[in-house]
Short mmCIF file of C-alpha atoms in Angstrom, two decimals:
data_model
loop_
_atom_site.label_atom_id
_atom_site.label_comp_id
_atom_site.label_asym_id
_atom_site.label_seq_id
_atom_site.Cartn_x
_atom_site.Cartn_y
_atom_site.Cartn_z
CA UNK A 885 38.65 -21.83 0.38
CA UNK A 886 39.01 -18.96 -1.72
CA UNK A 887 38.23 -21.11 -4.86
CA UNK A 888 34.94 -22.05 -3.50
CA UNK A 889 34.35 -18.37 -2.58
CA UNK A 890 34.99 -16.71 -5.48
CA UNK A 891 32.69 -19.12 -7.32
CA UNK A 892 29.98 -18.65 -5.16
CA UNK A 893 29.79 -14.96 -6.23
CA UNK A 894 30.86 -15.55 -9.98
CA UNK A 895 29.09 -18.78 -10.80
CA UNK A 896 26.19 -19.49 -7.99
CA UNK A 897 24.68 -22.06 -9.67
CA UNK A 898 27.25 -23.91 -10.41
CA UNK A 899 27.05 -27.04 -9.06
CA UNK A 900 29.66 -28.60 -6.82
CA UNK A 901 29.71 -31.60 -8.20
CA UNK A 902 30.79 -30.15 -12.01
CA UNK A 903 33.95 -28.67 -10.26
CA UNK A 904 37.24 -30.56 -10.18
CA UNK A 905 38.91 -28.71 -6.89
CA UNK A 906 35.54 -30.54 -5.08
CA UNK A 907 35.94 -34.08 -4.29
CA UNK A 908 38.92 -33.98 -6.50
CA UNK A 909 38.32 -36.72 -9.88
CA UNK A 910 39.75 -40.42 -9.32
CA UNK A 911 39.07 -43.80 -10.51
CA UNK A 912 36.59 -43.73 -7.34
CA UNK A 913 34.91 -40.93 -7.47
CA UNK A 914 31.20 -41.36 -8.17
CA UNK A 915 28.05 -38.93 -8.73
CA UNK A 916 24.72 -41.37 -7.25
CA UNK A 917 21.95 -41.24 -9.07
CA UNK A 918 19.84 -40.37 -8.10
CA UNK A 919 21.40 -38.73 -4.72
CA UNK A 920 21.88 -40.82 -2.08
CA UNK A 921 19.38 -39.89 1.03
CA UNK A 922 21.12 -40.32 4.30
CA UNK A 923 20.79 -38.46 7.65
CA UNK A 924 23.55 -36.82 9.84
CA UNK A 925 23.21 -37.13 13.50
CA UNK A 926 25.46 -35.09 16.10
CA UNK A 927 26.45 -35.83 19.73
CA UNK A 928 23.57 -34.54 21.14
CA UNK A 929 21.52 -36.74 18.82
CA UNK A 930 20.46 -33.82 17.05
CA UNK A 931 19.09 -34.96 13.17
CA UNK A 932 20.09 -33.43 9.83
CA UNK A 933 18.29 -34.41 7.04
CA UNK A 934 21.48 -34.93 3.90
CA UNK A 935 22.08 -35.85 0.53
CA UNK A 936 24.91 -37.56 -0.73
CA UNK A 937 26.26 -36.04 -4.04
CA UNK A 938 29.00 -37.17 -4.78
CA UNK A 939 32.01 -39.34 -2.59
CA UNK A 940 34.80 -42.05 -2.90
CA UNK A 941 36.11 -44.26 -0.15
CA UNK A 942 37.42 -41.52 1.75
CA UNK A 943 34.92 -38.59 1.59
CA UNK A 944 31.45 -37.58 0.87
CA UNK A 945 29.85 -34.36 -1.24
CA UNK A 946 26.88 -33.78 0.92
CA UNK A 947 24.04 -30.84 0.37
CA UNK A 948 22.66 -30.22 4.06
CA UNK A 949 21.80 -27.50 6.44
CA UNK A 950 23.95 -29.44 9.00
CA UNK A 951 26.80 -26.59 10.57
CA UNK A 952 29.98 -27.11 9.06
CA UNK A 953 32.65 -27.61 10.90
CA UNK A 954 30.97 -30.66 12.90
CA UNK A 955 31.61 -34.35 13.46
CA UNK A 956 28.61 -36.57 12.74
CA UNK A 957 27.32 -40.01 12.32
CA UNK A 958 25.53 -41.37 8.94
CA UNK A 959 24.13 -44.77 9.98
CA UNK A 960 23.93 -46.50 6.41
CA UNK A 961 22.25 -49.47 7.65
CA UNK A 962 21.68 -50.97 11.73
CA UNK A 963 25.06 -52.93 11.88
CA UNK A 964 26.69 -50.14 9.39
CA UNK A 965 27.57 -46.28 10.86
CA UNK A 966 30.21 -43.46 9.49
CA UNK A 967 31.59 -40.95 11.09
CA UNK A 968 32.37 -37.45 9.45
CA UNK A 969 33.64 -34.19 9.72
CA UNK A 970 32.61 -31.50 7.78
CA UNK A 971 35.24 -29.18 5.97
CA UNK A 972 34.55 -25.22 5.72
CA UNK A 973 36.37 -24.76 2.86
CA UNK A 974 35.07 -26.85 0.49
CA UNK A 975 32.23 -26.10 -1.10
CA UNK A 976 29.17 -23.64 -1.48
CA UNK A 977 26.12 -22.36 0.25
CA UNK A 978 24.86 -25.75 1.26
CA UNK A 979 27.05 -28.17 -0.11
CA UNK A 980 30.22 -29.38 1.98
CA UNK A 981 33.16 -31.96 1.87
CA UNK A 982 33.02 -34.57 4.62
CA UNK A 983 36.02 -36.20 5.61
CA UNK A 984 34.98 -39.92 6.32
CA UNK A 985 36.87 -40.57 10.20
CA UNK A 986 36.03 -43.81 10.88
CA UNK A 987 33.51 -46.62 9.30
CA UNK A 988 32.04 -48.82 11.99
CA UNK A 989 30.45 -52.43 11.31
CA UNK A 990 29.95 -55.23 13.20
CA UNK A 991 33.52 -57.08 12.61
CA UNK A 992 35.21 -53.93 13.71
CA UNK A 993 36.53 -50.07 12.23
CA UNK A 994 37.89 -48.87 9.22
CA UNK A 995 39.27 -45.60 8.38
CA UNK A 996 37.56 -46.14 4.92
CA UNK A 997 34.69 -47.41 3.21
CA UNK A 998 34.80 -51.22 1.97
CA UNK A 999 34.44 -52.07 -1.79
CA UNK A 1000 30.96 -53.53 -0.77
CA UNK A 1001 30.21 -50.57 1.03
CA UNK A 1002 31.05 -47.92 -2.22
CA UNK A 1003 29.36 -50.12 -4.27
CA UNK A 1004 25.90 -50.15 -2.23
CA UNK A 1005 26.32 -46.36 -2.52
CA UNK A 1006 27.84 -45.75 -5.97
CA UNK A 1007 27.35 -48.89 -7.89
CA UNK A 1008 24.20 -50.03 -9.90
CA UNK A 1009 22.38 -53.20 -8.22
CA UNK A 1010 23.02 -54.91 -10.93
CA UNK A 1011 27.12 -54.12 -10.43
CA UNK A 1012 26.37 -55.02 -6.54
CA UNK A 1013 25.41 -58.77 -7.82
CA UNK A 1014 28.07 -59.22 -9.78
CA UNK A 1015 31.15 -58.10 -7.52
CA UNK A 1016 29.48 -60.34 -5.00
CA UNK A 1017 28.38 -63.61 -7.33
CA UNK A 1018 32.27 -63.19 -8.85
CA UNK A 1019 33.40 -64.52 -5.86
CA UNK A 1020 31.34 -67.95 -5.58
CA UNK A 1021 32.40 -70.83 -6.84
CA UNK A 1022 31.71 -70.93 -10.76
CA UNK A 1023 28.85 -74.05 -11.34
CA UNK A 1024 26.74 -71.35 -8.50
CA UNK A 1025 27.65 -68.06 -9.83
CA UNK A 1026 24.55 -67.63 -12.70
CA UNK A 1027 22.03 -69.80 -10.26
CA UNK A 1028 23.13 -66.75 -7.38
CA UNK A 1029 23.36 -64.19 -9.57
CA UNK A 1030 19.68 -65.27 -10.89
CA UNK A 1031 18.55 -64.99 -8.01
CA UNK A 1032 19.60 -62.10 -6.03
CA UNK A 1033 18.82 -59.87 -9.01
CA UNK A 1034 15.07 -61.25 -8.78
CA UNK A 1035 15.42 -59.93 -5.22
CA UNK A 1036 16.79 -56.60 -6.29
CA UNK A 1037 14.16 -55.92 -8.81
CA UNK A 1038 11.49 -55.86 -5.77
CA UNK A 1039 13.87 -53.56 -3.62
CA UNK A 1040 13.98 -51.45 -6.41
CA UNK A 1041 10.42 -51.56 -6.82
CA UNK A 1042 10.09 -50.12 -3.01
CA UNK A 1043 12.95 -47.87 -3.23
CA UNK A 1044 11.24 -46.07 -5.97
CA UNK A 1045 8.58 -44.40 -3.30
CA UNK A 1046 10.73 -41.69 -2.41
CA UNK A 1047 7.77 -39.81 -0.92
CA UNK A 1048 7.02 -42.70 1.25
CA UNK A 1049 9.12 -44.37 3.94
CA UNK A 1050 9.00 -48.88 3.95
CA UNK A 1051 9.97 -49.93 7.28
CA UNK A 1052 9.95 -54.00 8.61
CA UNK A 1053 8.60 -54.61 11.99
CA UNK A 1054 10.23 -58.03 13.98
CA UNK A 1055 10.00 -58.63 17.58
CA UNK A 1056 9.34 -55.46 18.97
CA UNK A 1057 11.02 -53.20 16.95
CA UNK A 1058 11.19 -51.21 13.48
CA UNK A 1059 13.73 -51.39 10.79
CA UNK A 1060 14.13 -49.01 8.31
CA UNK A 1061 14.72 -50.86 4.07
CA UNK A 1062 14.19 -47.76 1.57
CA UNK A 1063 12.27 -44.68 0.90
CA UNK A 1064 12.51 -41.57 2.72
CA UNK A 1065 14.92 -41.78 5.74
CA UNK A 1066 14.34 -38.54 7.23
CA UNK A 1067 10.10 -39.01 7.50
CA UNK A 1068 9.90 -38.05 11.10
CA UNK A 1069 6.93 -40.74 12.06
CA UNK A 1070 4.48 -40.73 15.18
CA UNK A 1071 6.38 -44.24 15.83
CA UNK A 1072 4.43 -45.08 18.94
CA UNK A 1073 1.22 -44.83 17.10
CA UNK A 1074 2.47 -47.05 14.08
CA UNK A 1075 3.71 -49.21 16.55
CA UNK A 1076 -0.01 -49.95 17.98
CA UNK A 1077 -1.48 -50.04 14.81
CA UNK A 1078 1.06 -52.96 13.80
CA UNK A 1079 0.53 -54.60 16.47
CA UNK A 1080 -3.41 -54.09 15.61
CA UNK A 1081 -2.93 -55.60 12.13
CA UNK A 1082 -0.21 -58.64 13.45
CA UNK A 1083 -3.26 -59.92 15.59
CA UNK A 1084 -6.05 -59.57 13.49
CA UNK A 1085 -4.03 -60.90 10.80
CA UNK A 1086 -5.39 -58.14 8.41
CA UNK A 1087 -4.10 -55.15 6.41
CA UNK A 1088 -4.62 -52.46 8.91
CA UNK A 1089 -4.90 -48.35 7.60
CA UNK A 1090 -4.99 -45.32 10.05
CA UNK A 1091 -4.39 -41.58 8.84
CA UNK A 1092 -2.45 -39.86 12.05
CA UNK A 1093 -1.72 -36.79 13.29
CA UNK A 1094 1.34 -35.55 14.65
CA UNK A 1095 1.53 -34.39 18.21
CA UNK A 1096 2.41 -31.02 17.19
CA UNK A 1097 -0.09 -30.98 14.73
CA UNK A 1098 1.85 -29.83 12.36
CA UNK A 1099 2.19 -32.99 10.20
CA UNK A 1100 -0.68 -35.67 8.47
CA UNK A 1101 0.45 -39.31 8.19
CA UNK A 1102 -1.03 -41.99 5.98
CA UNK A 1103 -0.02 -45.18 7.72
CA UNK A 1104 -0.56 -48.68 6.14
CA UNK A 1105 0.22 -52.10 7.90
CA UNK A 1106 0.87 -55.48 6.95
CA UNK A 1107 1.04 -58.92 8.47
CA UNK A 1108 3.65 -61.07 7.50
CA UNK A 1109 3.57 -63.65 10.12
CA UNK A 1110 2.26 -64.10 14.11
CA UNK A 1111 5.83 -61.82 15.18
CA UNK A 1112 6.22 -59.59 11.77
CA UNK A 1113 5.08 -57.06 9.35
CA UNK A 1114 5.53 -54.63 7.08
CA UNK A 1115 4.82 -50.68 7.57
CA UNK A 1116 4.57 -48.55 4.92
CA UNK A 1117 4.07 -44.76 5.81
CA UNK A 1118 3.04 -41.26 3.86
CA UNK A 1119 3.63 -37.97 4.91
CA UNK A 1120 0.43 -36.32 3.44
CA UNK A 1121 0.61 -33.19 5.17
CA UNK A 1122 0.91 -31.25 1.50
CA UNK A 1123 -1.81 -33.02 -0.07
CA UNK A 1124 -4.19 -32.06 2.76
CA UNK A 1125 -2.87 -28.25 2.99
CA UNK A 1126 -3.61 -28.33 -0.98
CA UNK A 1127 -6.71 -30.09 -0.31
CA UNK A 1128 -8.18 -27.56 1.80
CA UNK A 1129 -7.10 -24.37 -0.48
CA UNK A 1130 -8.60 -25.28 -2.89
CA UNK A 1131 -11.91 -25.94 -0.31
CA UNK A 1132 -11.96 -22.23 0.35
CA UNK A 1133 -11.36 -20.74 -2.88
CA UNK A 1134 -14.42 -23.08 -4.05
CA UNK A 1135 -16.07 -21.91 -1.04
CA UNK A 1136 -15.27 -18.27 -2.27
CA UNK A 1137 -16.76 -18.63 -5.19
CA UNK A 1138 -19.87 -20.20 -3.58
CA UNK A 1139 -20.36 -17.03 -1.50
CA UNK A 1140 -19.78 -14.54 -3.82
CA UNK A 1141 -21.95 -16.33 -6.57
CA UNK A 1142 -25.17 -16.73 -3.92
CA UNK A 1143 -24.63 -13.15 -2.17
CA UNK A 1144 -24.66 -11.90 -5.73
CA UNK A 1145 -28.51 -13.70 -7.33
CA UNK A 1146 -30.02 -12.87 -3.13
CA UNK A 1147 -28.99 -9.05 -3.70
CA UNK A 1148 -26.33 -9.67 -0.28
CA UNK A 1149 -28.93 -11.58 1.73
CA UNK A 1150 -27.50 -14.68 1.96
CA UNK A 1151 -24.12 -15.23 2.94
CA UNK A 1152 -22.26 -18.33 3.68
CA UNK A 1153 -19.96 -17.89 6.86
CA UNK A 1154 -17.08 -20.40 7.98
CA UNK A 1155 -17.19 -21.43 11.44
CA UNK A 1156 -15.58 -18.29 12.47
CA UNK A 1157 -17.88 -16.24 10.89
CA UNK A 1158 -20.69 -18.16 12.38
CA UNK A 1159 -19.19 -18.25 16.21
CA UNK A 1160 -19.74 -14.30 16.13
CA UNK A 1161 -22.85 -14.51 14.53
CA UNK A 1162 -24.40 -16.27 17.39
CA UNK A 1163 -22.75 -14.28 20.15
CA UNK A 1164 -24.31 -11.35 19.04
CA UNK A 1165 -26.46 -9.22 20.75
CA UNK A 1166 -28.40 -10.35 24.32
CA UNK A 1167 -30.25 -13.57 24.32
CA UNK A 1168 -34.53 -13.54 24.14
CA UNK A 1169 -34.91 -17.05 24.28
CA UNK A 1170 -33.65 -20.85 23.61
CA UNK A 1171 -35.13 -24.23 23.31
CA UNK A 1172 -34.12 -27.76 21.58
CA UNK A 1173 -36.27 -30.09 19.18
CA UNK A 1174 -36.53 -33.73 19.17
CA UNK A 1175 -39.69 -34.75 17.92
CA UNK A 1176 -42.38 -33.13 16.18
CA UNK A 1177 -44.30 -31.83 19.45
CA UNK A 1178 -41.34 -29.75 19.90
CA UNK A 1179 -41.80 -27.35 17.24
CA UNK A 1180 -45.16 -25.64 17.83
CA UNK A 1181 -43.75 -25.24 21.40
CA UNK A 1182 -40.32 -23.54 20.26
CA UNK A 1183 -43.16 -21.16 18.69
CA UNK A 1184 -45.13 -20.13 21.72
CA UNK A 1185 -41.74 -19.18 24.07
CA UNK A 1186 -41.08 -16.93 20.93
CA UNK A 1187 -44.59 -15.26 21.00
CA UNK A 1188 -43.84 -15.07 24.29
CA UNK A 1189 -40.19 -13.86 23.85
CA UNK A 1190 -41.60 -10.46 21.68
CA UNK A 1191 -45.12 -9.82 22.99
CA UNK A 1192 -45.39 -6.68 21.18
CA UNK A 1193 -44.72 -7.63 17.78
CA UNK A 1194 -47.07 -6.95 14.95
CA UNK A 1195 -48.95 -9.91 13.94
CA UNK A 1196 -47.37 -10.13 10.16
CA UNK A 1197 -43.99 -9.64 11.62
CA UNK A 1198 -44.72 -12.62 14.42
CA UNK A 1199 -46.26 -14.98 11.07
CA UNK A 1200 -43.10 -14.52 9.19
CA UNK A 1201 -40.73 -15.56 12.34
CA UNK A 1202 -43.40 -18.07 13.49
CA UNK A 1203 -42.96 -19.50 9.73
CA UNK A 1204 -39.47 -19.45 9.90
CA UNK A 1205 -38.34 -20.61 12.80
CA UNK A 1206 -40.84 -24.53 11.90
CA UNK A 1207 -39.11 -24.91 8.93
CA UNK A 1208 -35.74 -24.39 10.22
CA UNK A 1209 -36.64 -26.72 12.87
CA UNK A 1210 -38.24 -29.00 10.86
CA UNK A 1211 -35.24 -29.22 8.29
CA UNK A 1212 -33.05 -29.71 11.55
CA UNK A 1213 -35.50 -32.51 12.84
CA UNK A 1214 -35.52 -34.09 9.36
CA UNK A 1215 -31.79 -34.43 8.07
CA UNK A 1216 -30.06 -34.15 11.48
CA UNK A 1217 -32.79 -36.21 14.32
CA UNK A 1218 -33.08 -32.21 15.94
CA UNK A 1219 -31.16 -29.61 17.26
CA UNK A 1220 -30.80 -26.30 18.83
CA UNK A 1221 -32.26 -22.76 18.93
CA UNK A 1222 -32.12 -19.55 20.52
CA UNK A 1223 -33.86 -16.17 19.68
CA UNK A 1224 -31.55 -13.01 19.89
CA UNK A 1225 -32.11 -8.89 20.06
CA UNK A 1226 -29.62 -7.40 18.39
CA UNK A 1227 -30.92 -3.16 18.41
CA UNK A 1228 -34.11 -3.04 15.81
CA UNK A 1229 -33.47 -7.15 14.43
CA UNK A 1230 -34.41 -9.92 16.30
CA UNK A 1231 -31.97 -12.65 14.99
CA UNK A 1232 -32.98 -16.70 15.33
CA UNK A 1233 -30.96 -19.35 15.07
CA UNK A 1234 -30.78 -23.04 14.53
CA UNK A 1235 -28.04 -25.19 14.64
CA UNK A 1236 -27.77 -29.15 14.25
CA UNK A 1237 -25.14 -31.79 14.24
CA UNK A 1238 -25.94 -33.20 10.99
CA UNK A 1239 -24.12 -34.26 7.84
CA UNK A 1240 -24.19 -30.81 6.75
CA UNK A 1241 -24.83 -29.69 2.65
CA UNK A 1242 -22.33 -31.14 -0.06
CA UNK A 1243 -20.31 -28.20 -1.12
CA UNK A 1244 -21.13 -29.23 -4.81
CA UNK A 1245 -24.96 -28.91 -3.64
CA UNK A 1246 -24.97 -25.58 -2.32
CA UNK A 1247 -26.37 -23.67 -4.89
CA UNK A 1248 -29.70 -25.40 -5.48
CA UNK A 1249 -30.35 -26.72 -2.01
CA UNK A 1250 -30.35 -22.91 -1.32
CA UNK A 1251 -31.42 -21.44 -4.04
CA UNK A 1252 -33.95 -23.92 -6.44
CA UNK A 1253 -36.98 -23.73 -5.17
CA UNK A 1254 -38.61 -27.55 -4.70
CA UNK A 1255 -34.67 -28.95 -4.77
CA UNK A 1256 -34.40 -31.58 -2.49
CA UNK A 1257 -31.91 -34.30 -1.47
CA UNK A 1258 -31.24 -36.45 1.91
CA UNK A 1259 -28.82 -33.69 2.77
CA UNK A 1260 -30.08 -30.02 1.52
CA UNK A 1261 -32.71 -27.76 2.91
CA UNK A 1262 -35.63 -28.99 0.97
CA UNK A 1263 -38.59 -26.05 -0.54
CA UNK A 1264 -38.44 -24.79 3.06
CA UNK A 1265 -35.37 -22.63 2.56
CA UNK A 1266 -37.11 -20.71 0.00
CA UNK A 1267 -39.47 -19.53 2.15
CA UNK A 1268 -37.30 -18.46 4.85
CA UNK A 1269 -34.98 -16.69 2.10
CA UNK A 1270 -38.47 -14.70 1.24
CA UNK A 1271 -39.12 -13.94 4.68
CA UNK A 1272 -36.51 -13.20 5.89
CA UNK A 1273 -34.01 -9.81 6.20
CA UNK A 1274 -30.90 -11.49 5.33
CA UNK A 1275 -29.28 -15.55 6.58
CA UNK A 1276 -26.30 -16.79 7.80
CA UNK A 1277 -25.55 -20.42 6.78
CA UNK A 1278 -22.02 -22.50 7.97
CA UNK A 1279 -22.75 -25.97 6.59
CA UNK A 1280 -20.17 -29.41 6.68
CA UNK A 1281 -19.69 -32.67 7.82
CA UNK A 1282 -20.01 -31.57 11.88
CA UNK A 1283 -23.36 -30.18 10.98
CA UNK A 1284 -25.45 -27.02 9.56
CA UNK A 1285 -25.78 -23.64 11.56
CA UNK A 1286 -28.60 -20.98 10.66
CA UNK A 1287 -28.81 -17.63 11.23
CA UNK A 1288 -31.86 -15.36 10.20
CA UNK A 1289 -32.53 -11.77 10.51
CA UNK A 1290 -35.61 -10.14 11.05
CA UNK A 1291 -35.94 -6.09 11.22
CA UNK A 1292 -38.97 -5.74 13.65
CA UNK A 1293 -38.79 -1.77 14.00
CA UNK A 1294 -38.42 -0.01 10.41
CA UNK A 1295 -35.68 2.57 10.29
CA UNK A 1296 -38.43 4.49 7.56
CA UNK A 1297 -41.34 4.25 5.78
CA UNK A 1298 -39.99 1.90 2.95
CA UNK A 1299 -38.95 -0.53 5.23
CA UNK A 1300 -42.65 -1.17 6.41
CA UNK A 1301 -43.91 -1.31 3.28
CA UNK A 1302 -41.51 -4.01 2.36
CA UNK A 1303 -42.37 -5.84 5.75
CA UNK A 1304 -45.57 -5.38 4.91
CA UNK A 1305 -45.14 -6.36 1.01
CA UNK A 1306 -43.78 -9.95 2.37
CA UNK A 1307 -45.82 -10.37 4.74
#
């Protein structure tokens, strides 16, 4: 104990493995590589994800967060189970001795592991084939030994997606061959979709969601038969969190690039942003457009809505408020409005449940005057970015949200004149 103290203070990264006093050196003593990926289970059925560093018959090296002292269970394969004890003494930070207790198979207990058994875990495949083709009857050994080593090379081949987990599904239930054994998986959904891709007979792909939310699965299924099939399964959870970083930072630059060439008057919000927007201030009026007809109508409940605006100041909103619905009516079959007094601005806003703008077409559908695709805002927008105080866009794939701001009593003098000026 004191050994494995002291070095933890003199030499903390030092690995276990390197030292003699741990898992002491023998003919038997092996080092996997790459480390052996197993999972320690206690007696409440509690899971600890572990990896095997180093071991011999007896005992196993393992680097886990699993409390030491504690008896577990390692189930190496369905028929196959160890049980362990963890020693306090021996080792550092993470790493521990495990005292094997008992092995468990099918033909009985052991207090040790088999040759077969430390050779599945220590031995190459190729060394696997051999110890067991020795023992066949010569004029079969090289036909065997042909054989199972073609069979190994595909194992290998699936054992190599560590990041993945390959699982084979017969008669109702899933067995785990390679990969990684500690991928907690939404197994009643991958169950369904199996069963999905056994009937149809058909490759079958479904990205899930954990029920905590908290993790993303990429799920694939394959038919091998009428009864069987193959699942291989992705924990993309990282890929997505990187995914969307690097969303908002390009959305970052989007907002400060366009609040910077429209002197602060545009700004594009996230759907936060935009929920606050809208709840602003006390509501003047609302309508919805579905065809054409609709628009002109939107525009009399607004002249009704402000009666004593200014004429110029009623032609700019008037302006605004068709082409916002006629973008809206265009790209998404309609949507929704509402008018809003918020102090001295009357605020309008459209919203839709279209496509939304490509992030990578932001800047001109907003900006380029005469831009148009299927999905941007068309000349329109440049009008309403002339007209207007200042705008409020949220855009994506659940649709586009507008906000525009309209002062209709000038603080001073200037401000008129620049109503004036644009109107």
């Amino acid at each position: 104990m004191r050994r494995c103290l002291e070095c933890a203070k003199k030499e903390p990264d030092r690995r276990c493995v390197e030292c003699r006093y741990f898992v002491q050196p023998s003919p038997l003593r092996r080092v996997p590589s790459p480390p052996v990926r197993v999972l320690l289970e206690d007696e409440h059925g509690k899971q600890y994800p572990a990896h095997i560093l180093v071991l011999n018959p007896r005992e196993f090296g393992l680097e886990t967060e699993a409390p030491v002292p504690g008896r577990y269970i390692i189930r190496l394969q369905e028929s196959l189970w160890v049980e362990v004890a963890g020693l306090p003494f021996k080792g550092k930070n993470n790493v521990h001795v495990f005292e094997i207790l008992c092995v468990h198979r099918k033909q009985g207990t052991a207090p040790r592991l088999s040759n077969e058994e430390y050779h599945l875990l220590t031995g190459s495949a190729g060394e696997l084939v051999e110890e067991i083709s020795r023992h066949l009857p010569e004029h079969l050994q090289d036909l065997v030994r042909e054989k199972l080593l073609a069979e190994v090379e595909k194992s290998e081949l699936i054992n190599a997606l560590k990041v993945g987990k390959v699982m084979k599904y017969e008669a109702g239930r899933f067995r785990y061959l390679s990969g990684q054994a500690d991928l907690d998986l939404p197994m009643e959904e991958a169950e369904k979709l199996m069963r999905q891709a056994i009937r149809q007979s058909e490759h079958r792909r479904e990205v899930i969601v954990s029920a905590d939310g908290q993790k993303v699965f990429d799920l694939h299924c394959v038919p091998f038969d009428h009864r069987s099939g193959g699942l291989l399964a992705f924990d993309i959870t990282e890929v997505i969190e990187k995914e969307r970083k690097m969303h908002q930072q390009e959305m970052q630059a989007y907002r400060e690039a366009i609040a910077a060439v429209t002197g602060g008057r545009l700004y594009l919000v996230n759907g936060e942003e935009m929920e606050k927007v809208i709840s602003e201030g006390t509501e003047l009026a609302r309508g919805e457009v579905r065809q054409t007809h609709n628009i002109p109508e939107a525009r009399r409940v607004m002249r009704e809505a402000l009666p004593s605006l200014d004429s110029r100041r009623r032609h700019a909103i008037d302006l605004c408020l068709s082409e916002a619905l006629t973008n809206a009516l265009k790209h998404a079959g309609g949507g929704w409005w509402q008018a809003r007094q918020l102090g001295d601005t009357v605020r309008i806003i459209v919203q839709d449940r279209g496509p939304g703008i490509k992030t990578s077409e932001l800047a001109r559908a907003t900006l380029m005057q005469h831009y148009s695709t299927k999905n941007s805002l068309g000349c329109g927008f440049t009008l309403m970015l002339y007209y207007a105080d200042h705008l409020y866009l949220n855009t994506g794939p659940s649709g586009t949200t507008l906000a525009l701001d309209f002062t209709v009593v000038p603080e001073d003098g200037s401000k008129q004149d620049k109503a004036n000026e644009r109107g």
